[in-house]
Amino acid sequence: MRYCSFFIVPFLILLLLTACWDSESIEDRGFIIGTAIDLAEQKNNETILFVTNQLVIPFNVQSTTTGGSSGEEPYINISAQGKSLYQIDQEMAKLTNKLPFFEHTKVLIISEEIARTPHLLSSLLDIYIRSPEMRRGIHVVVTKKAKQLLESEPKAEKLPSIYIDELLNTGSEKAGLYRPKSIGDIQEEILRNSSFVLPILSPVEKRIEYTGGAVFHGHKSQMIDTLTNEEVTGLNLVIGNSKSGTLEINYKDSLITVDIKNIHNKLKIDPSNLDDIKVTIQIKMTATIEEIFGKENLQTDKNLPKIEEAFSNHMQTLVKMVFEKGKSELHADIFQLDKVLESRHPKIWKKIKKDWDHGENYFSNTTLELNVETNIRTTGAVIQTKK
């Protein structure tokens, strides 16, 4: 027995000390954190894609974060073109000595040309949904030229893809901008034939800015138009996509800015008459006054209610403007009314879902009834300003 133990114990120790047979060194991996897809050309019914992947160089990132400098960028952009994303990825593997690794990808940037090509976006997302190496939480944005966004040089962040991802998160949480959609969210909308909106970003000098929203029609499966930032704000108020942000109004001779603390919206649909579908939206906003350019005494009983009323009227204008555009101009239900109908009126939805915002277009028969209420919780540390 002692003789057997003499051999078994060293053997077990050797098993514990062995490494994984298929492990890869971190230095050998090419961590792709962002992908930009442009349309190279389209002829003879063939679409040629131009793809740019942004790869992190771990050694240079470490040098930057520890205060040193390697004298080189912490990332590299590699581009190739082809008919399919998988084919292009295989070509890119020949252009670098790093093994492509997609599990840390943060953003997918598509050009307007890609977005406006019918059914192309849904085809491009197939590899991201199908491959186990891809993450469904990758954020998707639209821009004029996708590669240019990865070539931007923001001062606040050394890695453009990380900067874009953080901008999307902070923009929706702090500034009340449109909440970004992930690949998983978009796949769900495409399978439902639902219309949706993606953020539009644009490079401006040394920074990147929100410049509106790209409207995708569910039935046409392509981008059909854009929304301004003001129209996106109205859309957020309808669908409750944002619980914070800022609003400005001109009240008398004063510019007043409030910080939104909370937005509660309630939406009802009465589809009993398909020729006049009533949509009732109730919005309650709680906010604080942050800044006033002008002369206002907030201590009086009359001024503050009038300011609250002015903000309510402003929000009503924004909501009615974007609702009318979606119904009459875009013919696209970007307000998620289809989901409300499906969950609350399933029998009626089953009858009209194939003709909701196309065909018979029952969506165009909707009538909006809107009620907006503003509650300014505090006016700050002062009660009066003077010109």
PDB file of N, CA, C and O in Angstrom, residues 121-172:
ATOM      1  N   LEU A 121     -29.138  45.047 -42.963  1.00  0.00           N
ATOM      2  CA  LEU A 121     -28.797  45.039 -41.537  1.00  0.00           C
ATOM      3  C   LEU A 121     -29.121  43.687 -40.907  1.00  0.00           C
ATOM      4  O   LEU A 121     -28.298  43.126 -40.165  1.00  0.00           O
ATOM      5  N   SER A 122     -30.299  43.143 -41.199  1.00  0.00           N
ATOM      6  CA  SER A 122     -30.672  41.851 -40.617  1.00  0.00           C
ATOM      7  C   SER A 122     -29.718  40.747 -41.071  1.00  0.00           C
ATOM      8  O   SER A 122     -29.400  39.831 -40.298  1.00  0.00           O
ATOM      9  N   SER A 123     -29.232  40.832 -42.308  1.00  0.00           N
ATOM     10  CA  SER A 123     -28.274  39.836 -42.801  1.00  0.00           C
ATOM     11  C   SER A 123     -26.932  39.962 -42.090  1.00  0.00           C
ATOM     12  O   SER A 123     -26.295  38.951 -41.756  1.00  0.00           O
ATOM     13  N   LEU A 124     -26.494  41.197 -41.840  1.00  0.00           N
ATOM     14  CA  LEU A 124     -25.211  41.409 -41.177  1.00  0.00           C
ATOM     15  C   LEU A 124     -25.230  40.930 -39.728  1.00  0.00           C
ATOM     16  O   LEU A 124     -24.206  40.477 -39.206  1.00  0.00           O
ATOM     17  N   LEU A 125     -26.391  41.023 -39.088  1.00  0.00           N
ATOM     18  CA  LEU A 125     -26.477  40.619 -37.683  1.00  0.00           C
ATOM     19  C   LEU A 125     -26.480  39.101 -37.516  1.00  0.00           C
ATOM     20  O   LEU A 125     -26.310  38.607 -36.396  1.00  0.00           O
ATOM     21  N   ASP A 126     -26.658  38.366 -38.594  1.00  0.00           N
ATOM     22  CA  ASP A 126     -26.773  36.910 -38.497  1.00  0.00           C
ATOM     23  C   ASP A 126     -25.542  36.289 -37.843  1.00  0.00           C
ATOM     24  O   ASP A 126     -25.669  35.433 -36.965  1.00  0.00           O
ATOM     25  N   ILE A 127     -24.352  36.730 -38.233  1.00  0.00           N
ATOM     26  CA  ILE A 127     -23.128  36.132 -37.685  1.00  0.00           C
ATOM     27  C   ILE A 127     -22.979  36.454 -36.203  1.00  0.00           C
ATOM     28  O   ILE A 127     -22.470  35.656 -35.416  1.00  0.00           O
ATOM     29  N   TYR A 128     -23.475  37.629 -35.781  1.00  0.00           N
ATOM     30  CA  TYR A 128     -23.379  38.013 -34.375  1.00  0.00           C
ATOM     31  C   TYR A 128     -24.342  37.207 -33.508  1.00  0.00           C
ATOM     32  O   TYR A 128     -24.057  36.936 -32.336  1.00  0.00           O
ATOM     33  N   ILE A 129     -25.482  36.839 -34.076  1.00  0.00           N
ATOM     34  CA  ILE A 129     -26.443  36.032 -33.336  1.00  0.00           C
ATOM     35  C   ILE A 129     -26.062  34.548 -33.376  1.00  0.00           C
ATOM     36  O   ILE A 129     -26.198  33.823 -32.396  1.00  0.00           O
ATOM     37  N   ARG A 130     -25.529  34.117 -34.496  1.00  0.00           N
ATOM     38  CA  ARG A 130     -25.246  32.689 -34.710  1.00  0.00           C
ATOM     39  C   ARG A 130     -23.981  32.239 -33.994  1.00  0.00           C
ATOM     40  O   ARG A 130     -23.920  31.123 -33.467  1.00  0.00           O
ATOM     41  N   SER A 131     -22.943  33.072 -33.980  1.00  0.00           N
ATOM     42  CA  SER A 131     -21.650  32.648 -33.436  1.00  0.00           C
ATOM     43  C   SER A 131     -21.640  32.716 -31.909  1.00  0.00           C
ATOM     44  O   SER A 131     -22.020  33.730 -31.320  1.00  0.00           O
ATOM     45  N   PRO A 132     -21.202  31.647 -31.229  1.00  0.00           N
ATOM     46  CA  PRO A 132     -21.125  31.667 -29.755  1.00  0.00           C
ATOM     47  C   PRO A 132     -20.048  32.604 -29.231  1.00  0.00           C
ATOM     48  O   PRO A 132     -20.040  32.929 -28.042  1.00  0.00           O
ATOM     49  N   GLU A 133     -19.133  33.044 -30.099  1.00  0.00           N
ATOM     50  CA  GLU A 133     -18.078  33.960 -29.665  1.00  0.00           C
ATOM     51  C   GLU A 133     -18.561  35.404 -29.562  1.00  0.00           C
ATOM     52  O   GLU A 133     -17.913  36.230 -28.928  1.00  0.00           O
ATOM     53  N   MET A 134     -19.684  35.710 -30.201  1.00  0.00           N
ATOM     54  CA  MET A 134     -20.185  37.081 -30.231  1.00  0.00           C
ATOM     55  C   MET A 134     -21.105  37.338 -29.038  1.00  0.00           C
ATOM     56  O   MET A 134     -21.790  36.444 -28.548  1.00  0.00           O
ATOM     57  N   ARG A 135     -21.140  38.593 -28.600  1.00  0.00           N
ATOM     58  CA  ARG A 135     -22.016  39.005 -27.502  1.00  0.00           C
ATOM     59  C   ARG A 135     -23.268  39.680 -28.056  1.00  0.00           C
ATOM     60  O   ARG A 135     -23.182  40.543 -28.936  1.00  0.00           O
ATOM     61  N   ARG A 136     -24.422  39.322 -27.509  1.00  0.00           N
ATOM     62  CA  ARG A 136     -25.676  39.930 -27.946  1.00  0.00           C
ATOM     63  C   ARG A 136     -25.851  41.340 -27.386  1.00  0.00           C
ATOM     64  O   ARG A 136     -26.734  42.077 -27.805  1.00  0.00           O
ATOM     65  N   GLY A 137     -25.001  41.723 -26.427  1.00  0.00           N
ATOM     66  CA  GLY A 137     -25.121  43.042 -25.810  1.00  0.00           C
ATOM     67  C   GLY A 137     -24.340  44.140 -26.521  1.00  0.00           C
ATOM     68  O   GLY A 137     -24.238  45.251 -26.010  1.00  0.00           O
ATOM     69  N   ILE A 138     -23.803  43.862 -27.697  1.00  0.00           N
ATOM     70  CA  ILE A 138     -23.053  44.868 -28.456  1.00  0.00           C
ATOM     71  C   ILE A 138     -23.996  45.983 -28.899  1.00  0.00           C
ATOM     72  O   ILE A 138     -25.053  45.727 -29.464  1.00  0.00           O
ATOM     73  N   HIS A 139     -23.619  47.236 -28.631  1.00  0.00           N
ATOM     74  CA  HIS A 139     -24.442  48.373 -29.030  1.00  0.00           C
ATOM     75  C   HIS A 139     -24.256  48.672 -30.521  1.00  0.00           C
ATOM     76  O   HIS A 139     -23.147  48.561 -31.059  1.00  0.00           O
ATOM     77  N   VAL A 140     -25.344  49.080 -31.175  1.00  0.00           N
ATOM     78  CA  VAL A 140     -25.324  49.373 -32.609  1.00  0.00           C
ATOM     79  C   VAL A 140     -25.664  50.843 -32.826  1.00  0.00           C
ATOM     80  O   VAL A 140     -26.644  51.349 -32.272  1.00  0.00           O
ATOM     81  N   VAL A 141     -24.859  51.545 -33.624  1.00  0.00           N
ATOM     82  CA  VAL A 141     -25.102  52.949 -33.940  1.00  0.00           C
ATOM     83  C   VAL A 141     -24.955  53.160 -35.444  1.00  0.00           C
ATOM     84  O   VAL A 141     -24.363  52.340 -36.149  1.00  0.00           O
ATOM     85  N   VAL A 142     -25.514  54.276 -35.904  1.00  0.00           N
ATOM     86  CA  VAL A 142     -25.458  54.636 -37.323  1.00  0.00           C
ATOM     87  C   VAL A 142     -24.670  55.928 -37.466  1.00  0.00           C
ATOM     88  O   VAL A 142     -24.744  56.823 -36.612  1.00  0.00           O
ATOM     89  N   THR A 143     -23.913  56.044 -38.541  1.00  0.00           N
ATOM     90  CA  THR A 143     -23.179  57.270 -38.827  1.00  0.00           C
ATOM     91  C   THR A 143     -23.021  57.392 -40.343  1.00  0.00           C
ATOM     92  O   THR A 143     -23.374  56.483 -41.092  1.00  0.00           O
ATOM     93  N   LYS A 144     -22.499  58.534 -40.795  1.00  0.00           N
ATOM     94  CA  LYS A 144     -22.352  58.764 -42.232  1.00  0.00           C
ATOM     95  C   LYS A 144     -21.340  57.788 -42.836  1.00  0.00           C
ATOM     96  O   LYS A 144     -21.650  57.028 -43.736  1.00  0.00           O
ATOM     97  N   LYS A 145     -20.130  57.815 -42.324  1.00  0.00           N
ATOM     98  CA  LYS A 145     -19.079  56.889 -42.740  1.00  0.00           C
ATOM     99  C   LYS A 145     -18.582  56.161 -41.499  1.00  0.00           C
ATOM    100  O   LYS A 145     -18.009  56.776 -40.602  1.00  0.00           O
ATOM    101  N   ALA A 146     -18.807  54.868 -41.444  1.00  0.00           N
ATOM    102  CA  ALA A 146     -18.541  54.105 -40.229  1.00  0.00           C
ATOM    103  C   ALA A 146     -17.067  54.123 -39.829  1.00  0.00           C
ATOM    104  O   ALA A 146     -16.728  54.275 -38.661  1.00  0.00           O
ATOM    105  N   LYS A 147     -16.182  53.973 -40.798  1.00  0.00           N
ATOM    106  CA  LYS A 147     -14.754  53.914 -40.482  1.00  0.00           C
ATOM    107  C   LYS A 147     -14.261  55.196 -39.826  1.00  0.00           C
ATOM    108  O   LYS A 147     -13.394  55.163 -38.941  1.00  0.00           O
ATOM    109  N   GLN A 148     -14.829  56.341 -40.220  1.00  0.00           N
ATOM    110  CA  GLN A 148     -14.392  57.625 -39.659  1.00  0.00           C
ATOM    111  C   GLN A 148     -14.612  57.693 -38.156  1.00  0.00           C
ATOM    112  O   GLN A 148     -13.842  58.333 -37.437  1.00  0.00           O
ATOM    113  N   LEU A 149     -15.668  57.027 -37.671  1.00  0.00           N
ATOM    114  CA  LEU A 149     -15.948  57.061 -36.237  1.00  0.00           C
ATOM    115  C   LEU A 149     -14.875  56.311 -35.450  1.00  0.00           C
ATOM    116  O   LEU A 149     -14.505  56.714 -34.347  1.00  0.00           O
ATOM    117  N   LEU A 150     -14.351  55.216 -36.031  1.00  0.00           N
ATOM    118  CA  LEU A 150     -13.277  54.475 -35.362  1.00  0.00           C
ATOM    119  C   LEU A 150     -11.932  55.184 -35.474  1.00  0.00           C
ATOM    120  O   LEU A 150     -10.991  54.867 -34.744  1.00  0.00           O
ATOM    121  N   GLU A 151     -11.834  56.143 -36.391  1.00  0.00           N
ATOM    122  CA  GLU A 151     -10.592  56.892 -36.562  1.00  0.00           C
ATOM    123  C   GLU A 151     -10.585  58.202 -35.773  1.00  0.00           C
ATOM    124  O   GLU A 151      -9.616  58.949 -35.825  1.00  0.00           O
ATOM    125  N   SER A 152     -11.672  58.493 -35.074  1.00  0.00           N
ATOM    126  CA  SER A 152     -11.724  59.714 -34.268  1.00  0.00           C
ATOM    127  C   SER A 152     -10.729  59.609 -33.121  1.00  0.00           C
ATOM    128  O   SER A 152     -10.369  58.512 -32.680  1.00  0.00           O
ATOM    129  N   GLU A 153     -10.309  60.742 -32.615  1.00  0.00           N
ATOM    130  CA  GLU A 153      -9.309  60.771 -31.540  1.00  0.00           C
ATOM    131  C   GLU A 153      -9.827  61.584 -30.360  1.00  0.00           C
ATOM    132  O   GLU A 153      -9.383  62.702 -30.103  1.00  0.00           O
ATOM    133  N   PRO A 154     -10.788  61.051 -29.609  1.00  0.00           N
ATOM    134  CA  PRO A 154     -11.315  61.784 -28.454  1.00  0.00           C
ATOM    135  C   PRO A 154     -10.256  61.939 -27.369  1.00  0.00           C
ATOM    136  O   PRO A 154      -9.497  61.006 -27.091  1.00  0.00           O
ATOM    137  N   LYS A 155     -10.204  63.120 -26.767  1.00  0.00           N
ATOM    138  CA  LYS A 155      -9.186  63.396 -25.753  1.00  0.00           C
ATOM    139  C   LYS A 155      -9.453  62.666 -24.441  1.00  0.00           C
ATOM    140  O   LYS A 155      -8.535  62.373 -23.685  1.00  0.00           O
ATOM    141  N   ALA A 156     -10.723  62.390 -24.174  1.00  0.00           N
ATOM    142  CA  ALA A 156     -11.074  61.804 -22.882  1.00  0.00           C
ATOM    143  C   ALA A 156     -10.789  60.309 -22.787  1.00  0.00           C
ATOM    144  O   ALA A 156     -10.802  59.751 -21.702  1.00  0.00           O
ATOM    145  N   GLU A 157     -10.533  59.653 -23.910  1.00  0.00           N
ATOM    146  CA  GLU A 157     -10.336  58.206 -23.909  1.00  0.00           C
ATOM    147  C   GLU A 157      -9.376  57.823 -25.028  1.00  0.00           C
ATOM    148  O   GLU A 157      -9.475  58.317 -26.138  1.00  0.00           O
ATOM    149  N   LYS A 158      -8.425  56.933 -24.713  1.00  0.00           N
ATOM    150  CA  LYS A 158      -7.433  56.521 -25.703  1.00  0.00           C
ATOM    151  C   LYS A 158      -7.991  55.548 -26.733  1.00  0.00           C
ATOM    152  O   LYS A 158      -7.445  55.425 -27.826  1.00  0.00           O
ATOM    153  N   LEU A 159      -9.079  54.850 -26.376  1.00  0.00           N
ATOM    154  CA  LEU A 159      -9.661  53.855 -27.276  1.00  0.00           C
ATOM    155  C   LEU A 159     -11.001  54.377 -27.793  1.00  0.00           C
ATOM    156  O   LEU A 159     -11.962  54.486 -27.029  1.00  0.00           O
ATOM    157  N   PRO A 160     -11.109  54.722 -29.075  1.00  0.00           N
ATOM    158  CA  PRO A 160     -12.354  55.279 -29.626  1.00  0.00           C
ATOM    159  C   PRO A 160     -13.582  54.405 -29.379  1.00  0.00           C
ATOM    160  O   PRO A 160     -14.656  54.919 -29.069  1.00  0.00           O
ATOM    161  N   SER A 161     -13.455  53.092 -29.509  1.00  0.00           N
ATOM    162  CA  SER A 161     -14.612  52.204 -29.306  1.00  0.00           C
ATOM    163  C   SER A 161     -15.127  52.275 -27.875  1.00  0.00           C
ATOM    164  O   SER A 161     -16.342  52.275 -27.637  1.00  0.00           O
ATOM    165  N   ILE A 162     -14.210  52.319 -26.906  1.00  0.00           N
ATOM    166  CA  ILE A 162     -14.614  52.423 -25.504  1.00  0.00           C
ATOM    167  C   ILE A 162     -15.279  53.769 -25.253  1.00  0.00           C
ATOM    168  O   ILE A 162     -16.282  53.874 -24.533  1.00  0.00           O
ATOM    169  N   TYR A 163     -14.741  54.827 -25.868  1.00  0.00           N
ATOM    170  CA  TYR A 163     -15.322  56.166 -25.724  1.00  0.00           C
ATOM    171  C   TYR A 163     -16.755  56.190 -26.258  1.00  0.00           C
ATOM    172  O   TYR A 163     -17.663  56.752 -25.635  1.00  0.00           O
ATOM    173  N   ILE A 164     -16.981  55.579 -27.418  1.00  0.00           N
ATOM    174  CA  ILE A 164     -18.312  55.542 -28.019  1.00  0.00           C
ATOM    175  C   ILE A 164     -19.279  54.782 -27.114  1.00  0.00           C
ATOM    176  O   ILE A 164     -20.407  55.222 -26.873  1.00  0.00           O
ATOM    177  N   ASP A 165     -18.842  53.652 -26.584  1.00  0.00           N
ATOM    178  CA  ASP A 165     -19.703  52.851 -25.711  1.00  0.00           C
ATOM    179  C   ASP A 165     -20.063  53.626 -24.446  1.00  0.00           C
ATOM    180  O   ASP A 165     -21.220  53.618 -24.009  1.00  0.00           O
ATOM    181  N   GLU A 166     -19.086  54.305 -23.846  1.00  0.00           N
ATOM    182  CA  GLU A 166     -19.357  55.099 -22.645  1.00  0.00           C
ATOM    183  C   GLU A 166     -20.250  56.286 -22.957  1.00  0.00           C
ATOM    184  O   GLU A 166     -21.100  56.670 -22.145  1.00  0.00           O
ATOM    185  N   LEU A 167     -20.079  56.892 -24.131  1.00  0.00           N
ATOM    186  CA  LEU A 167     -20.933  58.001 -24.552  1.00  0.00           C
ATOM    187  C   LEU A 167     -22.384  57.544 -24.677  1.00  0.00           C
ATOM    188  O   LEU A 167     -23.314  58.261 -24.263  1.00  0.00           O
ATOM    189  N   LEU A 168     -22.608  56.370 -25.229  1.00  0.00           N
ATOM    190  CA  LEU A 168     -23.958  55.836 -25.373  1.00  0.00           C
ATOM    191  C   LEU A 168     -24.608  55.603 -24.016  1.00  0.00           C
ATOM    192  O   LEU A 168     -25.783  55.914 -23.804  1.00  0.00           O
ATOM    193  N   ASN A 169     -23.830  55.067 -23.069  1.00  0.00           N
ATOM    194  CA  ASN A 169     -24.380  54.772 -21.744  1.00  0.00           C
ATOM    195  C   ASN A 169     -24.659  56.040 -20.949  1.00  0.00           C
ATOM    196  O   ASN A 169     -25.751  56.221 -20.407  1.00  0.00           O
ATOM    197  N   THR A 170     -23.685  56.950 -20.886  1.00  0.00           N
ATOM    198  CA  THR A 170     -23.871  58.177 -20.102  1.00  0.00           C
ATOM    199  C   THR A 170     -24.870  59.106 -20.772  1.00  0.00           C
ATOM    200  O   THR A 170     -25.606  59.827 -20.101  1.00  0.00           O
ATOM    201  N   GLY A 171     -24.917  59.097 -22.120  1.00  0.00           N
ATOM    202  CA  GLY A 171     -25.849  59.955 -22.827  1.00  0.00           C
ATOM    203  C   GLY A 171     -27.293  59.611 -22.521  1.00  0.00           C
ATOM    204  O   GLY A 171     -28.144  60.494 -22.395  1.00  0.00           O
ATOM    205  N   SER A 172     -27.594  58.320 -22.367  1.00  0.00           N
ATOM    206  CA  SER A 172     -28.965  57.904 -22.077  1.00  0.00           C
ATOM    207  C   SER A 172     -29.293  58.040 -20.598  1.00  0.00           C
ATOM    208  O   SER A 172     -30.416  58.381 -20.227  1.00  0.00           O
TER     209      SER A 172
END
